[in-house]
PDB file of C-alpha atoms and ligand atoms in Angstrom:
ATOM      1  CA  MET O   1      15.843 -33.582   2.393  1.00  0.00           C
ATOM      2  CA  GLN O   2      12.200 -34.132   1.694  1.00  0.00           C
ATOM      3  CA  SER O   3      11.344 -30.791   3.293  1.00  0.00           C
ATOM      4  CA  ASN O   4      13.918 -29.081   1.017  1.00  0.00           C
ATOM      5  CA  GLU O   5      12.179 -30.520  -2.002  1.00  0.00           C
ATOM      6  CA  THR O   6       8.801 -29.456  -0.654  1.00  0.00           C
ATOM      7  CA  ILE O   7      10.055 -25.894  -0.163  1.00  0.00           C
ATOM      8  CA  GLU O   8      11.588 -25.832  -3.661  1.00  0.00           C
ATOM      9  CA  ARG O   9       8.345 -27.043  -5.205  1.00  0.00           C
ATOM     10  CA  PHE O  10       6.421 -24.386  -3.286  1.00  0.00           C
ATOM     11  CA  LEU O  11       8.810 -21.643  -4.366  1.00  0.00           C
ATOM     12  CA  ASP O  12       8.761 -22.733  -7.995  1.00  0.00           C
ATOM     13  CA  ARG O  13       5.026 -23.034  -8.400  1.00  0.00           C
ATOM     14  CA  GLU O  14       4.934 -19.671 -10.187  1.00  0.00           C
ATOM     15  CA  ARG O  15       7.393 -18.029 -12.546  1.00  0.00           C
ATOM     16  CA  PRO O  16       8.679 -14.451 -12.427  1.00  0.00           C
ATOM     17  CA  PRO O  17       7.272 -11.885 -11.943  1.00  0.00           C
ATOM     18  CA  PHE O  18       4.594 -13.825 -10.027  1.00  0.00           C
ATOM     19  CA  ASN O  19       6.871 -15.854  -7.753  1.00  0.00           C
ATOM     20  CA  TYR O  20       5.901 -13.834  -4.714  1.00  0.00           C
ATOM     21  CA  GLU O  21       6.810 -16.611  -2.272  1.00  0.00           C
ATOM     22  CA  ARG O  22      10.375 -16.873  -3.592  1.00  0.00           C
ATOM     23  CA  GLN O  23      10.820 -13.139  -3.282  1.00  0.00           C
ATOM     24  CA  LEU O  24       9.544 -13.207   0.305  1.00  0.00           C
ATOM     25  CA  PHE O  25      11.756 -16.171   1.069  1.00  0.00           C
ATOM     26  CA  ASN O  26      14.848 -14.395  -0.283  1.00  0.00           C
ATOM     27  CA  ASP O  27      14.044 -11.052   1.336  1.00  0.00           C
ATOM     28  CA  HIS O  28      13.246 -12.508   4.757  1.00  0.00           C
ATOM     29  CA  PHE O  29      15.409 -15.578   4.956  1.00  0.00           C
ATOM     30  CA  CYS O  30      16.436 -14.966   8.568  1.00  0.00           C
ATOM     31  CA  TRP O  31      12.743 -15.314   9.543  1.00  0.00           C
ATOM     32  CA  VAL O  32      12.436 -18.621   7.700  1.00  0.00           C
ATOM     33  CA  LEU O  33      15.024 -20.556   9.694  1.00  0.00           C
ATOM     34  CA  PRO O  34      13.443 -20.057  13.132  1.00  0.00           C
ATOM     35  CA  ALA O  35      10.017 -20.734  11.604  1.00  0.00           C
ATOM     36  CA  LEU O  36      11.339 -24.084  10.309  1.00  0.00           C
ATOM     37  CA  ARG O  37      12.624 -24.790  13.848  1.00  0.00           C
ATOM     38  CA  GLU O  38       9.039 -24.128  14.962  1.00  0.00           C
ATOM     39  CA  ASP O  39      10.023 -20.978  16.821  1.00  0.00           C
ATOM     40  CA  THR O  40       7.714 -18.007  16.457  1.00  0.00           C
ATOM     41  CA  PRO O  41       9.704 -14.940  15.422  1.00  0.00           C
ATOM     42  CA  THR O  42       8.012 -11.549  15.368  1.00  0.00           C
ATOM     43  CA  PRO O  43       6.284 -10.981  12.004  1.00  0.00           C
ATOM     44  CA  TYR O  44       8.379  -8.814   9.666  1.00  0.00           C
ATOM     45  CA  GLU O  45       5.336  -6.878   8.474  1.00  0.00           C
ATOM     46  CA  LEU O  46       2.198  -5.400   9.980  1.00  0.00           C
ATOM     47  CA  GLU O  47      -0.762  -4.730   7.704  1.00  0.00           C
ATOM     48  CA  ILE O  48      -3.367  -2.220   8.865  1.00  0.00           C
ATOM     49  CA  GLN O  49      -6.697  -1.758   7.118  1.00  0.00           C
ATOM     50  CA  PRO O  50      -7.858   1.517   8.677  1.00  0.00           C
ATOM     51  CA  SER O  51     -11.244   1.752   6.965  1.00  0.00           C
ATOM     52  CA  SER O  52     -13.815  -0.528   5.377  1.00  0.00           C
ATOM     53  CA  LYS O  53     -15.419   2.398   3.528  1.00  0.00           C
ATOM     54  CA  CYS O  54     -14.512   3.805   0.144  1.00  0.00           C
ATOM     55  CA  ASN O  55     -15.263   6.950  -1.853  1.00  0.00           C
ATOM     56  CA  LEU O  56     -15.137   5.057  -5.182  1.00  0.00           C
ATOM     57  CA  ARG O  57     -16.991   2.046  -6.561  1.00  0.00           C
ATOM     58  CA  CYS O  58     -14.522   0.220  -8.798  1.00  0.00           C
ATOM     59  CA  GLU O  59     -16.254  -2.359 -10.976  1.00  0.00           C
ATOM     60  CA  TRP O  60     -13.984  -5.181  -9.805  1.00  0.00           C
ATOM     61  CA  CYS O  61     -14.091  -4.405  -6.072  1.00  0.00           C
ATOM     62  CA  PHE O  62     -15.883  -7.032  -4.028  1.00  0.00           C
ATOM     63  CA  GLY O  63     -16.041  -4.504  -1.181  1.00  0.00           C
ATOM     64  CA  THR O  64     -18.814  -2.635  -2.958  1.00  0.00           C
ATOM     65  CA  ALA O  65     -21.065  -5.685  -2.532  1.00  0.00           C
ATOM     66  CA  LEU O  66     -20.280  -6.325   1.135  1.00  0.00           C
ATOM     67  CA  THR O  67     -22.297  -5.020   4.012  1.00  0.00           C
ATOM     68  CA  CYS O  68     -19.050  -4.674   5.990  1.00  0.00           C
ATOM     69  CA  GLY O  69     -18.337  -1.689   3.720  1.00  0.00           C
ATOM     70  CA  LYS O  70     -20.795   0.156   5.934  1.00  0.00           C
ATOM     71  CA  LEU O  71     -19.067  -0.609   9.241  1.00  0.00           C
ATOM     72  CA  PRO O  72     -17.857   2.460  11.132  1.00  0.00           C
ATOM     73  CA  ASP O  73     -14.094   3.001  11.365  1.00  0.00           C
ATOM     74  CA  LYS O  74     -12.865   1.531  14.624  1.00  0.00           C
ATOM     75  CA  LEU O  75      -9.316   2.842  14.533  1.00  0.00           C
ATOM     76  CA  GLY O  76      -9.098   6.308  16.036  1.00  0.00           C
ATOM     77  CA  SER O  77      -5.958   8.203  17.035  1.00  0.00           C
ATOM     78  CA  GLU O  78      -5.887   6.468  20.437  1.00  0.00           C
ATOM     79  CA  GLU O  79      -6.007   2.991  18.861  1.00  0.00           C
ATOM     80  CA  MET O  80      -3.305   3.969  16.336  1.00  0.00           C
ATOM     81  CA  ARG O  81      -1.064   5.112  19.217  1.00  0.00           C
ATOM     82  CA  THR O  82      -1.711   1.819  21.034  1.00  0.00           C
ATOM     83  CA  ILE O  83      -0.748  -0.185  17.922  1.00  0.00           C
ATOM     84  CA  ALA O  84       2.428   1.895  17.478  1.00  0.00           C
ATOM     85  CA  GLY O  85       3.325   1.226  21.128  1.00  0.00           C
ATOM     86  CA  ARG O  86       2.836  -2.541  20.642  1.00  0.00           C
ATOM     87  CA  VAL O  87       4.952  -2.484  17.489  1.00  0.00           C
ATOM     88  CA  ALA O  88       7.738  -0.731  19.403  1.00  0.00           C
ATOM     89  CA  ASP O  89       7.452  -3.334  22.218  1.00  0.00           C
ATOM     90  CA  LEU O  90       7.638  -6.229  19.757  1.00  0.00           C
ATOM     91  CA  SER O  91      10.897  -5.097  18.213  1.00  0.00           C
ATOM     92  CA  ASP O  92      14.072  -6.658  19.549  1.00  0.00           C
ATOM     93  CA  GLU O  93      17.620  -6.747  18.217  1.00  0.00           C
ATOM     94  CA  GLU O  94      17.184  -9.900  16.187  1.00  0.00           C
ATOM     95  CA  PHE O  95      13.622  -9.641  14.924  1.00  0.00           C
ATOM     96  CA  GLY O  96      11.192  -6.820  14.762  1.00  0.00           C
ATOM     97  CA  ILE O  97       8.417  -5.527  12.576  1.00  0.00           C
ATOM     98  CA  GLU O  98      10.266  -3.910   9.660  1.00  0.00           C
ATOM     99  CA  THR O  99       7.350  -2.716   7.589  1.00  0.00           C
ATOM    100  CA  VAL O 100       3.959  -1.238   8.342  1.00  0.00           C
ATOM    101  CA  LYS O 101       1.589  -1.357   5.401  1.00  0.00           C
ATOM    102  CA  PHE O 102      -1.689   0.573   5.177  1.00  0.00           C
ATOM    103  CA  CYS O 103      -4.152  -0.845   2.705  1.00  0.00           C
ATOM    104  CA  GLY O 104      -7.806  -1.760   2.473  1.00  0.00           C
ATOM    105  CA  THR O 105      -9.348  -4.907   1.100  1.00  0.00           C
ATOM    106  CA  THR O 106     -12.778  -3.318   0.986  1.00  0.00           C
ATOM    107  CA  GLY O 107     -11.998   0.284   1.831  1.00  0.00           C
ATOM    108  CA  GLU O 108      -9.774   3.275   1.168  1.00  0.00           C
ATOM    109  CA  PRO O 109      -7.180   3.855   3.955  1.00  0.00           C
ATOM    110  CA  LEU O 110      -7.428   7.667   3.764  1.00  0.00           C
ATOM    111  CA  MET O 111     -11.182   7.489   4.474  1.00  0.00           C
ATOM    112  CA  ASN O 112      -9.969   7.163   8.046  1.00  0.00           C
ATOM    113  CA  PRO O 113      -8.804  10.688   9.021  1.00  0.00           C
ATOM    114  CA  HIS O 114      -6.084   9.294  11.327  1.00  0.00           C
ATOM    115  CA  THR O 115      -4.223   7.238   8.741  1.00  0.00           C
ATOM    116  CA  ALA O 116      -1.911   9.902   7.292  1.00  0.00           C
ATOM    117  CA  HIS O 117      -0.704  11.198  10.644  1.00  0.00           C
ATOM    118  CA  THR O 118      -0.054   7.644  11.818  1.00  0.00           C
ATOM    119  CA  ILE O 119       2.456   7.246   8.976  1.00  0.00           C
ATOM    120  CA  SER O 120       4.720   9.816  10.644  1.00  0.00           C
ATOM    121  CA  MET O 121       4.234   7.994  13.964  1.00  0.00           C
ATOM    122  CA  PHE O 122       5.611   4.762  12.508  1.00  0.00           C
ATOM    123  CA  LYS O 123       8.397   6.599  10.699  1.00  0.00           C
ATOM    124  CA  ASN O 124       9.469   8.007  14.073  1.00  0.00           C
ATOM    125  CA  LEU O 125       9.759   4.385  15.252  1.00  0.00           C
ATOM    126  CA  GLY O 126      12.136   3.695  12.359  1.00  0.00           C
ATOM    127  CA  LYS O 127       9.690   1.543  10.390  1.00  0.00           C
ATOM    128  CA  ARG O 128       9.369   1.240   6.647  1.00  0.00           C
ATOM    129  CA  VAL O 129       5.884   2.524   5.788  1.00  0.00           C
ATOM    130  CA  ILE O 130       3.845   1.678   2.695  1.00  0.00           C
ATOM    131  CA  LEU O 131       0.470   3.160   1.739  1.00  0.00           C
ATOM    132  CA  PHE O 132      -1.923   1.739  -0.838  1.00  0.00           C
ATOM    133  CA  THR O 133      -4.556   4.309  -1.796  1.00  0.00           C
ATOM    134  CA  ASN O 134      -6.787   5.427  -4.633  1.00  0.00           C
ATOM    135  CA  GLY O 135      -5.155   8.857  -4.250  1.00  0.00           C
ATOM    136  CA  VAL O 136      -8.306  10.997  -4.177  1.00  0.00           C
ATOM    137  CA  LEU O 137      -7.968  12.154  -0.574  1.00  0.00           C
ATOM    138  CA  LEU O 138      -4.249  12.953  -0.543  1.00  0.00           C
ATOM    139  CA  ASP O 139      -5.116  16.675  -0.606  1.00  0.00           C
ATOM    140  CA  VAL O 140      -7.479  16.594   2.401  1.00  0.00           C
ATOM    141  CA  GLU O 141      -6.204  18.728   5.275  1.00  0.00           C
ATOM    142  CA  ASP O 142      -6.274  17.991   9.000  1.00  0.00           C
ATOM    143  CA  SER O 143      -7.414  20.468  11.663  1.00  0.00           C
ATOM    144  CA  ALA O 144      -3.967  22.127  11.564  1.00  0.00           C
ATOM    145  CA  GLY O 145      -4.265  22.714   7.796  1.00  0.00           C
ATOM    146  CA  ILE O 146      -1.684  20.028   6.942  1.00  0.00           C
ATOM    147  CA  PRO O 147      -2.646  17.968   3.871  1.00  0.00           C
ATOM    148  CA  ASN O 148      -2.494  14.181   4.009  1.00  0.00           C
ATOM    149  CA  LEU O 149       0.186  14.213   1.328  1.00  0.00           C
ATOM    150  CA  ASP O 150       2.636  16.016   3.639  1.00  0.00           C
ATOM    151  CA  TYR O 151       2.529  13.032   6.010  1.00  0.00           C
ATOM    152  CA  VAL O 152       2.474  10.487   3.196  1.00  0.00           C
ATOM    153  CA  ALA O 153       5.613  12.068   1.673  1.00  0.00           C
ATOM    154  CA  LEU O 154       7.483  10.975   4.809  1.00  0.00           C
ATOM    155  CA  GLY O 155       6.759   7.311   4.056  1.00  0.00           C
ATOM    156  CA  ASP O 156       8.772   4.853   1.989  1.00  0.00           C
ATOM    157  CA  ARG O 157       6.340   3.740  -0.661  1.00  0.00           C
ATOM    158  CA  LEU O 158       3.094   5.086  -2.066  1.00  0.00           C
ATOM    159  CA  ASN O 159       1.028   2.911  -4.371  1.00  0.00           C
ATOM    160  CA  VAL O 160      -1.778   4.760  -6.156  1.00  0.00           C
ATOM    161  CA  SER O 161      -4.392   2.650  -7.941  1.00  0.00           C
ATOM    162  CA  LEU O 162      -5.106   4.849 -10.956  1.00  0.00           C
ATOM    163  CA  ASP O 163      -6.223   2.150 -13.424  1.00  0.00           C
ATOM    164  CA  CYS O 164      -6.780   4.456 -16.417  1.00  0.00           C
ATOM    165  CA  GLY O 165      -5.500   7.463 -18.339  1.00  0.00           C
ATOM    166  CA  SER O 166      -8.551   9.733 -18.607  1.00  0.00           C
ATOM    167  CA  GLU O 167     -11.384  11.197 -16.561  1.00  0.00           C
ATOM    168  CA  GLU O 168     -13.935   9.598 -18.866  1.00  0.00           C
ATOM    169  CA  THR O 169     -12.655   6.072 -18.321  1.00  0.00           C
ATOM    170  CA  PHE O 170     -12.127   6.762 -14.625  1.00  0.00           C
ATOM    171  CA  GLN O 171     -15.816   7.578 -14.233  1.00  0.00           C
ATOM    172  CA  ALA O 172     -16.810   4.557 -16.312  1.00  0.00           C
ATOM    173  CA  ILE O 173     -14.881   2.077 -14.156  1.00  0.00           C
ATOM    174  CA  LYS O 174     -14.980   3.780 -10.750  1.00  0.00           C
ATOM    175  CA  LYS O 175     -18.419   5.429 -10.864  1.00  0.00           C
ATOM    176  CA  ALA O 176     -17.165   8.772  -9.526  1.00  0.00           C
ATOM    177  CA  LYS O 177     -15.058  11.759 -10.573  1.00  0.00           C
ATOM    178  CA  GLY O 178     -11.441  11.865  -9.473  1.00  0.00           C
ATOM    179  CA  PHE O 179      -8.892  11.397 -12.256  1.00  0.00           C
ATOM    180  CA  GLY O 180      -7.882  15.076 -12.499  1.00  0.00           C
ATOM    181  CA  ARG O 181      -7.747  15.436  -8.735  1.00  0.00           C
ATOM    182  CA  ILE O 182      -5.507  12.382  -8.366  1.00  0.00           C
ATOM    183  CA  VAL O 183      -3.112  13.647 -11.059  1.00  0.00           C
ATOM    184  CA  LYS O 184      -2.901  17.029  -9.258  1.00  0.00           C
ATOM    185  CA  ASN O 185      -2.282  15.179  -5.983  1.00  0.00           C
ATOM    186  CA  LEU O 186       0.514  13.186  -7.588  1.00  0.00           C
ATOM    187  CA  GLU O 187       2.110  16.375  -8.917  1.00  0.00           C
ATOM    188  CA  ARG O 188       1.896  17.888  -5.436  1.00  0.00           C
ATOM    189  CA  ILE O 189       3.359  14.901  -3.635  1.00  0.00           C
ATOM    190  CA  VAL O 190       6.247  14.628  -6.100  1.00  0.00           C
ATOM    191  CA  ARG O 191       7.010  18.308  -5.362  1.00  0.00           C
ATOM    192  CA  ARG O 192       6.665  17.757  -1.607  1.00  0.00           C
ATOM    193  CA  LYS O 193       8.937  14.743  -1.713  1.00  0.00           C
ATOM    194  CA  THR O 194      11.595  16.870  -3.435  1.00  0.00           C
ATOM    195  CA  GLU O 195      11.167  19.715  -0.920  1.00  0.00           C
ATOM    196  CA  LEU O 196      11.523  17.328   2.023  1.00  0.00           C
ATOM    197  CA  GLY O 197      14.309  15.318   0.365  1.00  0.00           C
ATOM    198  CA  THR O 198      12.618  11.985   1.155  1.00  0.00           C
ATOM    199  CA  ASP O 199      13.052   8.692  -0.718  1.00  0.00           C
ATOM    200  CA  LEU O 200       9.342   8.042  -1.210  1.00  0.00           C
ATOM    201  CA  ASP O 201       8.918   5.453  -3.959  1.00  0.00           C
ATOM    202  CA  ILE O 202       5.738   6.455  -5.839  1.00  0.00           C
ATOM    203  CA  ARG O 203       4.073   3.864  -8.066  1.00  0.00           C
ATOM    204  CA  LEU O 204       0.882   3.567 -10.076  1.00  0.00           C
ATOM    205  CA  SER O 205      -1.066   0.323 -10.276  1.00  0.00           C
ATOM    206  CA  TYR O 206      -3.448  -0.717 -13.015  1.00  0.00           C
ATOM    207  CA  VAL O 207      -6.153  -3.388 -13.031  1.00  0.00           C
ATOM    208  CA  ILE O 208      -6.555  -4.174 -16.738  1.00  0.00           C
ATOM    209  CA  SER O 209     -10.037  -4.617 -18.196  1.00  0.00           C
ATOM    210  CA  THR O 210     -11.648  -4.202 -21.624  1.00  0.00           C
ATOM    211  CA  LYS O 211     -12.662  -0.656 -20.632  1.00  0.00           C
ATOM    212  CA  ASN O 212      -9.164   0.627 -19.836  1.00  0.00           C
ATOM    213  CA  GLN O 213      -6.728  -1.515 -21.797  1.00  0.00           C
ATOM    214  CA  ALA O 214      -6.455   1.095 -24.562  1.00  0.00           C
ATOM    215  CA  GLU O 215      -5.106   3.649 -22.066  1.00  0.00           C
ATOM    216  CA  ILE O 216      -2.153   1.704 -20.677  1.00  0.00           C
ATOM    217  CA  TYR O 217       0.360   3.531 -22.882  1.00  0.00           C
ATOM    218  CA  GLN O 218      -0.952   7.020 -22.097  1.00  0.00           C
ATOM    219  CA  THR O 219      -0.980   6.179 -18.380  1.00  0.00           C
ATOM    220  CA  ALA O 220       2.625   5.004 -18.613  1.00  0.00           C
ATOM    221  CA  LYS O 221       3.509   8.299 -20.346  1.00  0.00           C
ATOM    222  CA  LEU O 222       1.699  10.179 -17.588  1.00  0.00           C
ATOM    223  CA  ALA O 223       3.685   8.291 -14.938  1.00  0.00           C
ATOM    224  CA  GLN O 224       6.861   9.179 -16.795  1.00  0.00           C
ATOM    225  CA  ARG O 225       5.875  12.866 -17.021  1.00  0.00           C
ATOM    226  CA  LEU O 226       5.107  12.914 -13.308  1.00  0.00           C
ATOM    227  CA  GLY O 227       8.474  11.346 -12.525  1.00  0.00           C
ATOM    228  CA  LEU O 228       7.040   8.296 -10.767  1.00  0.00           C
ATOM    229  CA  THR O 229       9.172   5.286  -9.951  1.00  0.00           C
ATOM    230  CA  LYS O 230       7.078   2.528 -11.594  1.00  0.00           C
TER     231      LYS O 230
HETATM  232  S1  LIG V 301     -10.557   2.215  -4.575  1.00  0.00           S
HETATM  233 FE1  LIG V 301     -10.072   0.149  -3.780  1.00  0.00          FE
HETATM  234  S2  LIG V 301     -11.482  -0.150  -2.050  1.00  0.00           S
HETATM  235 FE2  LIG V 301     -12.265   1.571  -3.264  1.00  0.00          FE
HETATM  236  S3  LIG V 301     -13.792   0.683  -4.652  1.00  0.00           S
HETATM  237 FE3  LIG V 301     -11.809   0.771  -5.737  1.00  0.00          FE
HETATM  238  S4  LIG V 301     -10.847  -1.244  -5.366  1.00  0.00           S
HETATM  239 FE4  LIG V 301     -12.508  -1.003  -3.852  1.00  0.00          FE
END
């Protein structure tokens, strides 16, 4: 009884849309019961941070101040294959890793040249794949001439951190060019998604500051013109 109240208090500590714990609890309830019995079910999600380097310098990013931003990428194609093999081994009928998420606390996932191809590897294992990216490198091609966005279009969700509605503001907050290139990349991946007939859910994210708050509406209109999900 007391533990029920404790859980309720925990779940209610924030209100929608910030009640992340309640959403997780509802979405993954079958993992909660064994955890309460002190069993250790396989995690439902694997998060991979393929690179600690970034091609932008967003004003709010603590990664720009960390020396670990200069560490070399450790995950090559061999390591990615090993991780995929472990994920396949961990899956059983009752519990298995459902989602593989590529993101980067201090770095851009596509700075690692193996990230995009690895998305198709996990899709072949039947996993739900999510990529968080700044979107600049979606057009970069591999040695076979295949652009990153062709692999990314096979995934389930793409979250592009655009954060503004113009090149001028982009350069002011991210200290590099890229707005126009990202918009072109988004147009291309929307087309590719249609050609391949995939269900890729493409979203823009926006960190609001005094420098970009005036462009929220035009960015929303841009997202609408591009046909993005959210
Ligand atoms: S794109 Fe992401 S990792 Fe790169 S500087 Fe901006 S917030 Fe940091």
